[in-house]
Short mmCIF file of C-alpha atoms (C1' of nucleotides) in Angstrom, two decimals:
data_model
loop_
_atom_site.label_atom_id
_atom_site.label_comp_id
_atom_site.label_asym_id
_atom_site.label_seq_id
_atom_site.Cartn_x
_atom_site.Cartn_y
_atom_site.Cartn_z
CA UNK A 13 0.00 0.00 0.00
CA UNK A 14 2.42 2.62 -1.18
CA UNK A 15 -0.13 4.83 -2.86
CA UNK A 16 0.85 8.45 -3.04
CA UNK A 17 -2.03 10.70 -2.11
CA UNK A 18 -2.13 13.82 -4.25
CA UNK A 19 -1.33 16.80 -2.10
CA UNK A 20 -0.89 20.35 -3.28
CA UNK A 21 2.70 21.46 -2.84
CA UNK A 22 4.06 18.03 -3.50
CA UNK A 23 4.72 16.54 -6.88
CA UNK A 24 1.79 14.47 -7.95
CA UNK A 25 1.05 12.10 -10.73
CA UNK A 26 1.80 14.10 -13.80
CA UNK A 27 3.02 17.24 -12.15
CA UNK A 28 6.32 18.24 -10.64
CA UNK A 29 5.12 21.71 -10.00
CA UNK A 30 2.79 20.84 -7.19
CA UNK A 31 0.28 23.33 -8.51
CA UNK A 32 -2.89 22.98 -6.46
CA UNK A 33 -5.06 22.56 -9.52
CA UNK A 34 -2.91 19.69 -10.71
CA UNK A 35 -3.03 18.00 -7.32
CA UNK A 36 -6.78 18.42 -7.34
CA UNK A 37 -7.07 17.01 -10.83
CA UNK A 38 -4.93 14.09 -9.85
CA UNK A 39 -7.09 13.43 -6.83
CA UNK A 40 -10.35 13.72 -8.74
CA UNK A 41 -9.02 12.02 -11.83
CA UNK A 42 -8.98 8.62 -10.21
CA UNK A 43 -11.68 6.12 -10.69
CA UNK A 44 -14.75 6.77 -8.59
CA UNK A 45 -13.41 9.82 -6.81
CA UNK A 46 -15.97 12.10 -8.44
CA UNK A 47 -18.68 9.50 -8.10
CA UNK A 48 -18.11 9.07 -4.39
CA UNK A 49 -18.32 12.81 -3.77
CA UNK A 50 -21.45 12.94 -5.88
CA UNK A 51 -23.11 10.18 -3.89
CA UNK A 52 -22.05 11.53 -0.52
CA UNK A 53 -23.62 14.87 -1.33
CA UNK A 54 -26.96 13.24 -0.64
CA UNK A 55 -25.99 12.66 2.96
CA UNK A 56 -23.89 10.38 5.13
CA UNK A 57 -23.57 6.83 3.89
CA UNK A 58 -22.01 3.65 5.15
CA UNK A 59 -19.21 1.95 3.30
CA UNK A 60 -21.56 -0.62 1.85
CA UNK A 61 -24.13 1.95 0.91
CA UNK A 62 -21.55 3.81 -1.13
CA UNK A 63 -20.53 0.53 -2.66
CA UNK A 64 -24.01 -0.28 -3.85
CA UNK A 65 -24.89 3.24 -4.92
CA UNK A 66 -21.78 3.24 -7.03
CA UNK A 67 -22.75 0.21 -8.97
CA UNK A 68 -19.53 -1.62 -9.34
CA UNK A 69 -16.87 -0.15 -7.17
CA UNK A 70 -14.69 -2.78 -5.58
CA UNK A 71 -14.02 -2.52 -1.85
CA UNK A 72 -10.32 -2.23 -2.53
CA UNK A 73 -10.70 0.89 -4.60
CA UNK A 74 -13.46 2.38 -2.52
CA UNK A 75 -11.29 2.08 0.54
CA UNK A 76 -8.39 3.75 -1.24
CA UNK A 77 -10.57 6.60 -2.51
CA UNK A 78 -12.08 7.14 0.92
CA UNK A 79 -8.64 7.29 2.50
CA UNK A 80 -7.45 9.75 -0.11
CA UNK A 81 -10.52 11.92 0.18
CA UNK A 82 -10.33 11.79 3.94
CA UNK A 83 -6.71 12.80 4.12
CA UNK A 84 -7.47 15.57 1.66
CA UNK A 85 -10.07 16.94 4.00
CA UNK A 86 -13.02 16.39 1.71
CA UNK A 87 -14.59 13.45 3.50
CA UNK A 88 -14.82 12.46 7.15
CA UNK A 89 -16.33 9.73 9.22
CA UNK A 90 -19.29 10.74 11.31
CA UNK A 91 -21.60 8.75 13.52
CA UNK A 92 -23.76 7.63 10.64
CA UNK A 93 -21.00 6.79 8.23
CA UNK A 94 -18.89 8.65 5.75
CA UNK A 95 -19.87 12.20 4.94
CA UNK A 96 -18.61 15.28 3.17
CA UNK A 97 -16.77 17.82 5.27
CA UNK A 98 -17.48 21.51 4.91
CA UNK A 99 -14.68 21.63 2.37
CA UNK A 100 -16.15 18.66 0.60
CA UNK A 101 -19.53 20.36 0.43
CA UNK A 102 -17.83 23.39 -1.00
CA UNK A 103 -16.29 21.30 -3.71
CA UNK A 104 -19.60 19.66 -4.39
CA UNK A 105 -21.05 23.11 -4.83
CA UNK A 106 -18.69 23.54 -7.74
CA UNK A 107 -19.48 20.08 -9.00
CA UNK A 108 -23.23 20.30 -8.83
CA UNK A 109 -23.74 22.20 -12.11
CA UNK A 110 -22.14 19.27 -13.88
CA UNK A 111 -25.31 17.30 -13.28
CA UNK A 112 -27.54 19.49 -15.40
CA UNK A 113 -24.80 20.15 -17.91
CA UNK A 114 -24.18 16.46 -18.45
CA UNK A 115 -27.78 16.00 -19.51
CA UNK A 116 -27.56 18.69 -22.13
CA UNK A 117 -24.30 17.19 -23.25
CA UNK A 118 -25.92 13.78 -23.54
CA UNK A 119 -28.71 15.24 -25.64
CA UNK A 120 -26.35 17.06 -27.96
CA UNK A 121 -24.34 13.90 -28.44
CA UNK A 122 -27.44 11.97 -29.37
CA UNK A 123 -28.40 14.52 -31.97
CA UNK A 124 -25.04 14.45 -33.65
CA UNK A 125 -24.68 10.68 -33.36
CA UNK A 126 -28.01 8.91 -32.94
CA UNK A 127 -26.43 5.50 -33.17
CA UNK A 128 -24.49 5.91 -29.97
CA UNK B 2 -7.00 -0.37 -28.90
CA UNK B 3 -10.25 -1.65 -27.54
CA UNK B 4 -10.86 1.25 -25.24
CA UNK B 5 -14.47 1.96 -24.53
CA UNK B 6 -15.22 5.65 -24.75
CA UNK B 7 -17.67 6.76 -22.09
CA UNK B 8 -20.88 7.82 -23.72
CA UNK B 9 -24.07 8.82 -21.96
CA UNK B 10 -26.79 6.28 -22.56
CA UNK B 11 -24.38 3.42 -22.68
CA UNK B 12 -23.02 1.55 -19.72
CA UNK B 13 -19.68 2.95 -18.77
CA UNK B 14 -16.95 2.02 -16.40
CA UNK B 15 -18.71 1.75 -13.12
CA UNK B 16 -22.22 2.36 -14.29
CA UNK B 17 -24.83 0.23 -15.97
CA UNK B 18 -27.36 2.97 -15.81
CA UNK B 19 -25.78 5.13 -18.45
CA UNK B 20 -26.64 8.22 -16.44
CA UNK B 21 -25.05 11.18 -18.15
CA UNK B 22 -23.31 12.33 -15.02
CA UNK B 23 -21.70 8.92 -14.63
CA UNK B 24 -20.55 8.89 -18.22
CA UNK B 25 -19.13 12.35 -17.72
CA UNK B 26 -17.36 11.33 -14.54
CA UNK B 27 -15.95 8.31 -16.28
CA UNK B 28 -14.68 10.46 -19.10
CA UNK B 29 -13.18 13.08 -16.82
CA UNK B 30 -11.99 10.59 -14.25
CA UNK B 31 -9.22 9.33 -16.48
CA UNK B 32 -5.72 10.45 -16.19
CA UNK B 33 -5.04 13.82 -17.76
CA UNK B 34 -8.55 14.36 -19.10
CA UNK B 35 -9.12 17.31 -16.81
CA UNK B 36 -5.58 18.55 -17.32
CA UNK B 37 -5.91 18.53 -21.09
CA UNK B 38 -9.13 20.53 -20.98
CA UNK B 39 -7.50 22.94 -18.57
CA UNK B 40 -4.54 23.48 -20.85
CA UNK B 41 -6.61 23.79 -24.00
CA UNK B 42 -8.65 26.52 -22.42
CA UNK B 43 -5.71 28.82 -23.06
CA UNK B 44 -6.07 28.36 -26.76
CA UNK B 45 -5.36 25.88 -29.54
CA UNK B 46 -2.30 23.74 -29.03
CA UNK B 47 -0.43 21.15 -31.02
CA UNK B 48 -0.08 17.60 -29.82
CA UNK B 49 3.44 18.21 -28.64
CA UNK B 50 2.56 21.45 -26.97
CA UNK B 51 -0.06 19.71 -24.91
CA UNK B 52 2.46 17.04 -24.14
CA UNK B 53 4.98 19.47 -22.75
CA UNK B 54 2.49 21.67 -20.96
CA UNK B 55 1.22 18.59 -19.21
CA UNK B 56 4.53 17.70 -17.76
CA UNK B 57 4.61 14.00 -18.10
CA UNK B 58 1.81 12.76 -20.22
CA UNK B 59 2.87 9.92 -22.46
CA UNK B 60 1.90 10.11 -26.12
CA UNK B 61 -0.04 6.88 -25.78
CA UNK B 62 -2.32 8.30 -23.15
CA UNK B 63 -2.54 11.75 -24.64
CA UNK B 64 -3.66 10.27 -27.90
CA UNK B 65 -6.30 8.20 -26.16
CA UNK B 66 -7.59 11.17 -24.19
CA UNK B 67 -7.73 13.36 -27.28
CA UNK B 68 -9.67 10.72 -29.14
CA UNK B 69 -12.09 10.33 -26.27
CA UNK B 70 -12.53 14.05 -25.83
CA UNK B 71 -12.94 14.50 -29.56
CA UNK B 72 -15.57 11.83 -29.94
CA UNK B 73 -17.34 13.32 -26.94
CA UNK B 74 -17.54 16.61 -28.71
CA UNK B 75 -15.39 18.54 -26.27
CA UNK B 76 -12.29 18.89 -28.39
CA UNK B 77 -11.74 19.28 -32.12
CA UNK B 78 -8.87 19.74 -34.49
CA UNK B 79 -8.54 23.16 -36.01
CA UNK B 80 -5.94 24.64 -38.29
CA UNK B 81 -3.63 25.49 -35.46
CA UNK B 82 -3.96 22.27 -33.57
CA UNK B 83 -6.33 20.84 -31.03
CA UNK B 84 -8.83 23.18 -29.46
CA UNK B 85 -11.92 23.18 -27.30
CA UNK B 86 -15.26 23.10 -29.06
CA UNK B 87 -18.10 25.35 -27.95
CA UNK B 88 -19.25 22.50 -25.74
CA UNK B 89 -15.74 22.11 -24.41
CA UNK B 90 -15.59 25.79 -23.57
CA UNK B 91 -18.88 25.44 -21.79
CA UNK B 92 -17.50 22.63 -19.69
CA UNK B 93 -14.41 24.64 -18.97
CA UNK B 94 -16.67 27.39 -17.73
CA UNK B 95 -17.85 25.00 -15.07
CA UNK B 96 -14.32 23.88 -14.40
CA UNK B 97 -12.74 27.27 -14.11
CA UNK B 98 -13.79 27.97 -10.50
CA UNK B 99 -11.80 24.91 -9.49
CA UNK B 100 -8.63 26.91 -10.07
CA UNK B 101 -9.25 29.44 -7.35
CA UNK B 102 -10.85 26.88 -5.10
CA UNK B 103 -7.88 24.56 -5.30
CA UNK B 104 -5.64 27.29 -3.96
CA UNK B 105 -7.81 27.82 -0.91
CA UNK B 106 -7.93 24.10 -0.47
CA UNK B 107 -4.16 23.91 -0.64
CA UNK B 108 -3.88 26.60 2.02
CA UNK B 109 -6.32 24.95 4.34
CA UNK B 110 -4.48 21.68 3.99
CA UNK B 111 -1.23 23.32 4.91
CA UNK B 112 -2.72 24.82 8.02
CA UNK B 113 -4.07 21.55 9.26
CA UNK B 114 -1.00 19.60 8.24
CA UNK B 115 2.08 21.77 7.92
CA UNK B 116 4.38 18.82 7.31
CA UNK B 117 2.80 18.00 3.97
"C1'" DT C 14 16.79 17.57 -55.14
"C1'" DC C 15 18.37 16.24 -50.82
"C1'" DC C 16 18.92 17.41 -46.08
"C1'" DT C 17 16.95 18.75 -41.75
"C1'" DA C 18 13.47 19.73 -38.41
"C1'" DT C 19 8.99 19.28 -36.56
"C1'" DT C 20 4.56 17.08 -36.14
"C1'" DG C 21 1.24 13.53 -34.95
"C1'" DC C 22 1.35 9.40 -33.70
"C1'" DT C 23 2.25 3.93 -33.16
"C1'" DA C 24 4.90 -0.01 -31.01
"C1'" DC C 25 6.77 -1.86 -27.47
"C1'" DT C 26 7.95 -3.16 -22.53
"C1'" DC C 27 7.21 -2.43 -17.75
"C1'" DT C 28 4.75 -0.60 -13.76
"C1'" DT C 29 0.71 0.93 -11.51
"C1'" DT C 30 -4.14 0.94 -10.81
"C1'" DA C 31 -8.57 -1.22 -10.84
"C1'" DT C 32 -11.72 -5.34 -10.88
"C1'" DG C 33 -13.88 -9.22 -8.81
"C1'" DT C 34 -14.52 -12.58 -5.37
"C1'" DA C 35 -13.85 -14.57 -0.85
"C1'" DG C 36 -13.91 -14.03 3.68
"C1'" DC C 37 -12.21 -12.23 8.38
"C1'" DG C 38 -12.98 -9.84 12.82
"C1'" DC C 39 -16.13 -6.77 15.09
"C1'" DC C 40 -20.31 -5.29 16.69
"C1'" DG C 41 -25.70 -5.30 17.79
"C1'" DT C 42 -29.74 -7.98 18.18
"C1'" DA C 43 -32.56 -11.96 19.13
"C1'" DT D 30 -25.13 -18.46 21.13
"C1'" DA D 31 -26.11 -17.89 16.58
"C1'" DC D 32 -27.07 -14.46 12.99
"C1'" DG D 33 -26.78 -10.58 10.39
"C1'" DG D 34 -24.67 -6.50 8.65
"C1'" DC D 35 -20.62 -3.76 9.04
"C1'" DG D 36 -15.80 -2.04 7.49
"C1'" DC D 37 -12.63 -3.75 5.67
"C1'" DT D 38 -8.27 -7.02 3.87
"C1'" DA D 39 -6.17 -10.67 0.70
"C1'" DC D 40 -5.54 -12.41 -3.31
"C1'" DA D 41 -5.45 -13.25 -8.37
"C1'" DT D 42 -6.53 -11.23 -12.80
"C1'" DA D 43 -7.34 -7.53 -16.05
"C1'" DA D 44 -6.98 -2.97 -17.61
"C1'" DA D 45 -4.79 1.49 -17.78
"C1'" DG D 46 -0.81 4.37 -17.77
"C1'" DA D 47 4.39 5.48 -18.03
"C1'" DG D 48 8.39 5.82 -20.61
"C1'" DT D 49 11.22 5.32 -24.56
"C1'" DA D 50 12.13 4.62 -29.47
"C1'" DG D 51 11.09 5.63 -33.76
"C1'" DC D 52 8.21 6.03 -38.17
"C1'" DA D 53 5.53 8.43 -41.96
"C1'" DA D 54 4.15 12.95 -43.38
"C1'" DT D 55 4.78 17.69 -44.07
"C1'" DA D 56 7.47 22.16 -44.41
"C1'" DG D 57 11.37 24.77 -45.23
"C1'" DG D 58 15.94 25.75 -46.77
"C1'" DA D 59 20.44 24.95 -49.44
#
DNA sequence: TCCTATTGCTACTCTTTATGTAGCGCCGTA
DNA sequence: TACGGCGCTACATAAAGAGTAGCAATAGGA
């Protein structure tokens, strides 16, 4: 378990500079990171609840993501399970518009390529 | 080259439902996808320019990402290289606030863990 | 015309990351 | 005491990414 957790100020996957945005992109650009935040925005969830709401995530990966998100201050463990921290909620605030946008995007893709 | 490109409406990595947001997260949750969009927001760039501006991206992966982003309608090839489409610019509009936010996030992480 | 330089990209090997399944140890309840 | 759900961990396999070399195509100059 020698996984490097992306941290601003330290070189991360794909960036020597340690630019915060690159650290953030590294953190979020891992499988299920965005999905977990998305799910948790609906309220605290247990490990297994997250697992089932994200349809296929393996416990191995979910555990890694939760550790990364926790040590990045986006997620914490409360009494009722995992939940977003204030910082995590903030980030979700930025993420939320993606929901509506993704629907438009889906529609526009269908128009231009109905066979998809 | 049997890579499945995430497309809303079709099952994607981690989602049978084909929910647009999940397809989007799958697309963006791949290494360098977010970084490439970020870089391209500054204007059209050649393949090699993207490669060097993203400090370490291997041509293999960059090519895959560009193909994915192109077939998702976010990126296109113009006369002066790769560039964001109107849709891509739209998405970047949502992404832009992450820049400022990531700096705050970096600061708050340093406070709570100065050894990072 | 030939040389050179740059571009987009493929081929290849090796490492890292993710998947999928099984199951353990720890509660709380009956 | 047995049972169930919980948060995981272990393991084997598959997929994705890194890193390096180099090719075909185009552009420019001598």
